[in-house]
Amino acid sequence: MNAKLDSNATERQVTRQTFDDVLVPTYAPAAMVPVRAAGLDLWDQSGKHYLDFTSGIAVASLGHCNPVLVEALTRQINTLWHLGNGYTNEPVLRLALALTEATFADRAFFCNSGAEANEAALKLARKYAHDKFGPTKSRIISCFSSFHGRTLFTVSVGGQAKYTEGFEPLPQSIDHIVYNDIEAARAAIGDDVCAVIVEPVQGEGGVVPADAAYLKELRALCDKTGALLIFDEVQCGMGRTGDLFAYMGYGVTPDILTSAKALGNGYPIGAMLTTHALAATLNVGTHGTTYGGNPLAATVALKVLETINTPAFLARVKEAGVKLAAMLQGLISDYPHMFSKVRGSGLLLGLVVSDAYKGRAKDIQKAAEAQGLMVLIAGMDVVRLAPALIVSDAQIDEAGRLLHVALDGLSK
């Protein structure tokens, strides 16, 4: 027996300092440690209450510990956990049917995260082009300020140099263009391009929605050159914009769509959705994953999908989004020296700081947390709000009140 192993390890006292002592320092988490949550309410180790307007970075869209999901997961936990990819299972078959029936797609591939879903999408695009056109059609076009994951391939496709520094040499034949710039797209997307990947709403890049005309032009350019259009809806999909997936609101259909985050409401699952013709490229042995589509994840995801994908639920998301945007516009009126505009879609909104507060989004986040409100940032100049899709009008009002208190303190 390892002498270092505490026989009461599950009961051992841990603090925020423990993170600094034993975890790889890839994050700099908040000083408080959450221990319990329900809906949009959360409590830390000291018992302090917080209103959570982050939903775990747009993940817990049905709220923390949603009882419907707890019941579904508990039932599956007592039935079947894992099989490996030598077998299929009933929950994943039901989930695949539901997703393909709800979207443009004919086929689904399941994995564990958004990065893996994008990795699968990009591998599919490269292989499809190689098989159909030959090895010269391999270039991938992405946008500056995009975010597509942290694997070496997906982080190279993401257009943020700060995430690739020190990891060179990077995968080749990847080029970046300015988001929402139609002329840049026309100049870049030639016959050697196998894929164009884009977020319909850039999340990490500052909560920036795509222009409808831009996405339509990307679709036309891909049709013209034989490239595949990939929509990364890891953050903006699963009801976040008020449509089940953002592409539906734009009226532009991709060849491949990726989903994760809210798909499992916190249980790790990702999905790549595509057509029969493209899916045939990834035949037996060309790609895989050990845990992807396991019965536990698929059970939760199906219940999430069934809950979100109703007209009444999605209409309420749009209504709540209007209410949240109005609250944020009120903040701009009250603190014009701090903020310049609100942007985003549905319940994924960004509050852009003014020139006077440039680089200080983190300060605003910390001030809000001190008052008991959890918010996100998207870069150093945007405060990002992504509450659970079940957020009430009263909770939006309370978030506004807490932000006012926080901003008054910061102003002084």
mmCIF file of C-alpha atoms in Angstrom, residues 162 353 357-363 377-382:
data_model
loop_
_atom_site.group_PDB
_atom_site.id
_atom_site.type_symbol
_atom_site.label_atom_id
_atom_site.label_comp_id
_atom_site.label_asym_id
_atom_site.label_seq_id
_atom_site.Cartn_x
_atom_site.Cartn_y
_atom_site.Cartn_z
ATOM 1 C CA LYS A 162 -1.371 32.949 -27.074
ATOM 2 C CA VAL A 353 -15.830 47.522 -21.361
ATOM 3 C CA TYR A 357 -11.625 50.197 -18.383
ATOM 4 C CA LYS A 358 -9.719 48.358 -21.101
ATOM 5 C CA GLY A 359 -8.108 45.187 -19.743
ATOM 6 C CA ARG A 360 -10.207 45.282 -16.560
ATOM 7 C CA ALA A 361 -12.945 42.724 -17.244
ATOM 8 C CA LYS A 362 -11.321 40.446 -14.642
ATOM 9 C CA ASP A 363 -11.586 43.204 -12.020
ATOM 10 C CA ILE A 377 -14.977 37.009 -18.987
ATOM 11 C CA ALA A 378 -14.224 36.599 -22.700
ATOM 12 C CA GLY A 379 -10.774 38.059 -23.067
ATOM 13 C CA MET A 380 -9.766 40.996 -20.870
ATOM 14 C CA ASP A 381 -12.291 43.464 -22.305
ATOM 15 C CA VAL A 382 -15.610 41.604 -22.176
#
